[in-house]
Coordinates of C-alpha atoms in Angstrom, one line a residue:
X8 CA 30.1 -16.3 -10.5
X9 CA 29.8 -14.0 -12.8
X10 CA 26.9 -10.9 -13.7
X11 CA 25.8 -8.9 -16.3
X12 CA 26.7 -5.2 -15.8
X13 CA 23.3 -4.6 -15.8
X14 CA 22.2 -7.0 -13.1
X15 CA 25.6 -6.1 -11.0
X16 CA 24.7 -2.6 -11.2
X17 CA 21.1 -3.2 -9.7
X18 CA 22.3 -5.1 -6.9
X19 CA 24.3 -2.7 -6.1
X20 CA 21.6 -0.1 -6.0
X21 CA 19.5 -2.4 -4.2
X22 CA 22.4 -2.3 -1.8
X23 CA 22.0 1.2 -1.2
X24 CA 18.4 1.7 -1.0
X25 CA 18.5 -1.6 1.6
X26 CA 21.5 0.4 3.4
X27 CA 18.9 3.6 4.3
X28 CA 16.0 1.3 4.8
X29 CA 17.8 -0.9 7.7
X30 CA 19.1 1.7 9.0
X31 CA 16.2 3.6 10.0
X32 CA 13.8 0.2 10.6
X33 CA 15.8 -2.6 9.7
X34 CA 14.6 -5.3 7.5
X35 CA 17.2 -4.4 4.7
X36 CA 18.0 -7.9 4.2
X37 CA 14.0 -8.3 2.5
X38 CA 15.2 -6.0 -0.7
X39 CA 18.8 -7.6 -0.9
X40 CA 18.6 -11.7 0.1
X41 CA 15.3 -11.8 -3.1
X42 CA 17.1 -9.5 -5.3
X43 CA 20.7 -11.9 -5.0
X44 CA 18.2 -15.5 -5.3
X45 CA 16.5 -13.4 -8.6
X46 CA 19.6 -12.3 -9.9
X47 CA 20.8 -16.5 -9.8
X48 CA 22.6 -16.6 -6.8
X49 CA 22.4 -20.0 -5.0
X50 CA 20.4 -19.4 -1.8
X51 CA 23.5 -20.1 0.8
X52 CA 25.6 -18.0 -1.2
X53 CA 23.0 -15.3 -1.2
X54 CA 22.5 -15.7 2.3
X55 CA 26.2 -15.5 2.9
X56 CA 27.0 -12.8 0.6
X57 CA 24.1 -10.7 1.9
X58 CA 25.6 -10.9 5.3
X59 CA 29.2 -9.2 4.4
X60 CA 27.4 -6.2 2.6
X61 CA 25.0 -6.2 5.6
X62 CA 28.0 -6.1 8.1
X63 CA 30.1 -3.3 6.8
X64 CA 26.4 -0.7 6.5
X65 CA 26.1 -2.2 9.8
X66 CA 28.7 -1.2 11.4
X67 CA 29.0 2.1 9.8
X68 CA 25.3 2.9 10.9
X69 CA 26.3 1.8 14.5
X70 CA 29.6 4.3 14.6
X71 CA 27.0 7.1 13.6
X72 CA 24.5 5.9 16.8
X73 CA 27.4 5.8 18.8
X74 CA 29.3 8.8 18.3
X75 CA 25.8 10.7 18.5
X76 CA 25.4 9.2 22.2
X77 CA 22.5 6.8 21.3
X78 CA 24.6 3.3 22.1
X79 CA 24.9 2.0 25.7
X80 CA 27.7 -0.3 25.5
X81 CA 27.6 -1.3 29.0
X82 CA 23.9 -2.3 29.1
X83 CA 23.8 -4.4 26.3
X84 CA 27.7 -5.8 26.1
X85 CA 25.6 -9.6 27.6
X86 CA 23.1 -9.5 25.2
X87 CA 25.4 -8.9 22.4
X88 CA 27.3 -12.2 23.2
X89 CA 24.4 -13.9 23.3
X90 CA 23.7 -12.8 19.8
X91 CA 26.7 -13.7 18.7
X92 CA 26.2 -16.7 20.2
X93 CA 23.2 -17.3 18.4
X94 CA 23.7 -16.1 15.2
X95 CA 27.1 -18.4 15.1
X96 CA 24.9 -21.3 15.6
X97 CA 22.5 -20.2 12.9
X98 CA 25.0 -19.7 10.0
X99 CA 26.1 -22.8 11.0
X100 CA 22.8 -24.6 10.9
X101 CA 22.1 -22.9 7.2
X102 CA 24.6 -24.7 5.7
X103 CA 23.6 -27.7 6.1
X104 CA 20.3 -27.5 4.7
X105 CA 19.5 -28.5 1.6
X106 CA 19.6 -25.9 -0.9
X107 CA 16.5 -26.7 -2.6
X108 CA 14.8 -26.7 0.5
X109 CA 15.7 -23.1 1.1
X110 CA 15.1 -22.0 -2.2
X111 CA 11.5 -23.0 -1.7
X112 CA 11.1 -21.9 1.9
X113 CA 12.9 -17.9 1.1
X114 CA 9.9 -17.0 -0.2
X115 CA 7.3 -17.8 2.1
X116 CA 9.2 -16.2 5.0
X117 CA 9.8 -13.2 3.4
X118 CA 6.5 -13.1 2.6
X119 CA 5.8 -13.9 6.4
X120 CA 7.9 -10.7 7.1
X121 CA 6.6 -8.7 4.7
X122 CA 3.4 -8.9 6.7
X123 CA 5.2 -8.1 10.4
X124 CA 6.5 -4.8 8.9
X125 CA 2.5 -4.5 7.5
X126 CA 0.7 -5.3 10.4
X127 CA 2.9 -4.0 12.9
X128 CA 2.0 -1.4 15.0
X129 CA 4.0 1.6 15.6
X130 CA 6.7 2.2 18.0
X131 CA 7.1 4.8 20.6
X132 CA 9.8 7.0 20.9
X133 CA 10.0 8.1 24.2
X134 CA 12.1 5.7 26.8
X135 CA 9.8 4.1 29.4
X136 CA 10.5 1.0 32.2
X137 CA 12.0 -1.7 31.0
X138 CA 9.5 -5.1 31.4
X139 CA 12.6 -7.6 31.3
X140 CA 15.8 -8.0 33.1
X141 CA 19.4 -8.2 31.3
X142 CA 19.0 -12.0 31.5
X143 CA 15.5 -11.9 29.8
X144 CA 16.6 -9.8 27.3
X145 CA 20.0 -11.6 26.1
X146 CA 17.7 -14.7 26.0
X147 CA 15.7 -13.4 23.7
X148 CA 18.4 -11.5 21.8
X149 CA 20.3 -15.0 21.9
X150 CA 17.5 -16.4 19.6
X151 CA 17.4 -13.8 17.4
X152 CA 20.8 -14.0 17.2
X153 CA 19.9 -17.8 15.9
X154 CA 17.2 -16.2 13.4
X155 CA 19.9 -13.7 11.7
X156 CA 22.4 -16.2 11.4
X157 CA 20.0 -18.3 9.6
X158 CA 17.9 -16.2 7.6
X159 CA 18.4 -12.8 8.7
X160 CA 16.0 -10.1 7.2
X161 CA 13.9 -8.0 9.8
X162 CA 16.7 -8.9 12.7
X163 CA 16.9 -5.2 13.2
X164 CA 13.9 -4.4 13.1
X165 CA 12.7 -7.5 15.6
X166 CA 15.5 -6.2 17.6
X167 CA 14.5 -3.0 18.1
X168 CA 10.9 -3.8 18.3
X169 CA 12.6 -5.8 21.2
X170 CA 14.3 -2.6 22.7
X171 CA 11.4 -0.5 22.8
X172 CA 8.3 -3.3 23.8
X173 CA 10.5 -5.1 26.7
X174 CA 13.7 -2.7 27.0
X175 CA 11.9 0.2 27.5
X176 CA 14.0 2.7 24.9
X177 CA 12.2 5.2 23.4
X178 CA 12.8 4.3 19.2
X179 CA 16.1 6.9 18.1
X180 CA 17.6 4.9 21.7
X181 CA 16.8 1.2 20.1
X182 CA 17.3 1.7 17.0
X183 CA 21.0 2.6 17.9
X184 CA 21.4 0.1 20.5
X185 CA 19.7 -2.3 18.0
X186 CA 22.5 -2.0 15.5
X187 CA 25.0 -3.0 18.7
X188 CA 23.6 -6.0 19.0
X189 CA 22.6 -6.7 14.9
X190 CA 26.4 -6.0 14.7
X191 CA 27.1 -8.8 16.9
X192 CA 25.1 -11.1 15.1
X193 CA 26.2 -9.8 10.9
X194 CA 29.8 -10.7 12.7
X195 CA 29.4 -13.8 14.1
X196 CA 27.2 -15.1 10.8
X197 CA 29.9 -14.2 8.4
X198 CA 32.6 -15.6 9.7
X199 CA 30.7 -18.5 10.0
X200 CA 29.5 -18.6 6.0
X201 CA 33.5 -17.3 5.4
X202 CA 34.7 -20.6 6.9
X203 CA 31.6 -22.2 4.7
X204 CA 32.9 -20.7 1.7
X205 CA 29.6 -19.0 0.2
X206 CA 30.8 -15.4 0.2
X207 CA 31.1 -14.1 -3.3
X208 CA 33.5 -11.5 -2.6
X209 CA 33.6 -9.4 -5.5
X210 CA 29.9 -8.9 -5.7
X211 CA 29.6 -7.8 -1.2
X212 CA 32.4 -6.2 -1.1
X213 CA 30.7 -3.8 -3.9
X214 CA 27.4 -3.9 -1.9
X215 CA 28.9 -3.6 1.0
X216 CA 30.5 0.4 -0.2
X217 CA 26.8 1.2 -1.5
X218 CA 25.3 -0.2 1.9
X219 CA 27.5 2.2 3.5
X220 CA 26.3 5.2 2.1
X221 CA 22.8 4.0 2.5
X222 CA 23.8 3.4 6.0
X223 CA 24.7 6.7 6.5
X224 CA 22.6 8.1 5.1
X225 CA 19.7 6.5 7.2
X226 CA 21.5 6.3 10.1
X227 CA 21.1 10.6 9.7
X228 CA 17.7 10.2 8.6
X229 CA 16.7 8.0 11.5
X230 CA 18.4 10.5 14.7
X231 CA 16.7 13.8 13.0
X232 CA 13.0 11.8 11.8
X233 CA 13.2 8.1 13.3
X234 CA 11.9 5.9 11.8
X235 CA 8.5 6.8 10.1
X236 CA 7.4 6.2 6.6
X237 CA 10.2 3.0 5.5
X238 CA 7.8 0.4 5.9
X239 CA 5.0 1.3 3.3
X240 CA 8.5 0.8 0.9
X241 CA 10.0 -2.1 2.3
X242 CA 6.7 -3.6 2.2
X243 CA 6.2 -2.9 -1.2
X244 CA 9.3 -3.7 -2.4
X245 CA 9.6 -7.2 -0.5
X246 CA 6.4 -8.3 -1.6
X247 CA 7.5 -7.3 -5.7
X248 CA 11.0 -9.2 -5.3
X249 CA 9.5 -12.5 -3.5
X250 CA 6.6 -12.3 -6.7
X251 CA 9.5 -12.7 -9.1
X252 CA 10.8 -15.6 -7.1
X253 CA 7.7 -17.1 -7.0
X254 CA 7.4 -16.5 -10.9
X255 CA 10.4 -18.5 -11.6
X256 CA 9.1 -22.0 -12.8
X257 CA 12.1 -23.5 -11.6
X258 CA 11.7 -22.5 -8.0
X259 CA 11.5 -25.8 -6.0
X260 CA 8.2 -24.9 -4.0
X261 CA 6.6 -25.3 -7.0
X262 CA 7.5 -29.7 -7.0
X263 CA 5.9 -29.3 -3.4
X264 CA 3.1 -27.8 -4.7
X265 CA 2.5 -28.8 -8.4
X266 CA -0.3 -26.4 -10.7

């Protein structure tokens, strides 16, 4: 498939910007899945494609948490199986919906997203006692797992929500171990759309390198500030990209709901 310069070099930007963002609150995948669909990317392929950029920032945010001391391997090692697990079965399950199906339904749950990150309210950042066990927890990691593998936008940020609400981490301490476990699940969802064949490789691989750096960045941003003052952007920015969706004539929501 191929892109204007102009349109390539946009995604990529969007890359970045979606690097820092998920990094210090997750939900990166709101700027990059609408911006790939707007661009004319076929919704699996966008999904698919979203998930190797996502991956590689991923994993380079989680080697920052972790060499700064903010991972517990050990803790969550269950609960990141679990989400691969999940997110395995939800790449899977993608696949074989119809593609006009998801074009139409994109939209209306990133807009559903857009208002969590709206309406949510703030975390805290001090650790506290944890309100689940490790088998409570990797349940309800496993089923996230299931949404990122799916879908996949705001997994981090649902996951740390997760971490601080029923883990009991304060929010530097989940976002970190957060990326652990959203590792676990970017994995286990590519392969699974690699052995679908939807990865344009040309185009991730060049949002991957600009998710990195955004990654980094963020990932720095996060440890010294947390994560304050990303969602009044990621809001914004979500809602703007799922309007131009919802502007294109040819999106098939619009045959569900003629006028």
């Amino acid at each position: 498939m191929e892109f204007a310069a102009e349109t390539f070099a946009l995604l990529v930007a969007i890359a970045f910007l979606a690097g820092t963002i998920d990094a210090m609150a997750g939900g990166g995948g709101l700027l990059t899945i609408p911006a790939l669909m707007a661009a004319g990317v076929p919704p699996v392929s966008a999904l698919a494609t979203n998930k190797l950029q996502s991956t590689i920032g991923t994993a380079s945010a989680f080697l920052t948490f972790w060499r700064r001391g903010h991972v517990d391997l050990r803790r969550f090692a269950f609960p990141a199986a679990g989400a691969f697990a999940g997110s395995v079965l939800g790449a899977t399950a993608v696949q074989h919906v119809r593609s006009d199906f998801l074009a139409a339904f994109v939209p209306v749950l990133l807009i559903a997203m857009g208002l969590h990150f709206l309406l949510a309210p703030p975390m805290s950042s001090v650790d506290r006692h944890a309100r689940v066990g490790a088998p409570g927890l990797t349940l309800i990691v496993t089923a996230l797992g299931f949404y990122d593998g799916f879908f996949g936008p705001g997994t981090g940020s649902f996951l740390t929500l997760t971490l601080v609400a029923l883990g009991g981490l304060g929010l530097v301490r989940a976002i970190g171990n957060a990326k652990f476990l959203n590792l676990a699940t970017n994995v286990a969802g590519l392969l699974a759309m690699i052995a679908g064949g939807h990865v344009l490789w040309l185009l991730g691989a060049s949002m991957a390198a600009a998710n990195v750096m955004g990654n980094q960045l963020g990932a720095r941003l996060a440890i010294r500030f947390g994560g304050r003052g990303v969602r009044p952007l990621l809001v914004v920015m979500s809602f703007a990209l799922t309007v131009k969706l919802l502007a294109d004539p040819a999106n098939p929501l619009w045959t569900v709901f003629p006028g």
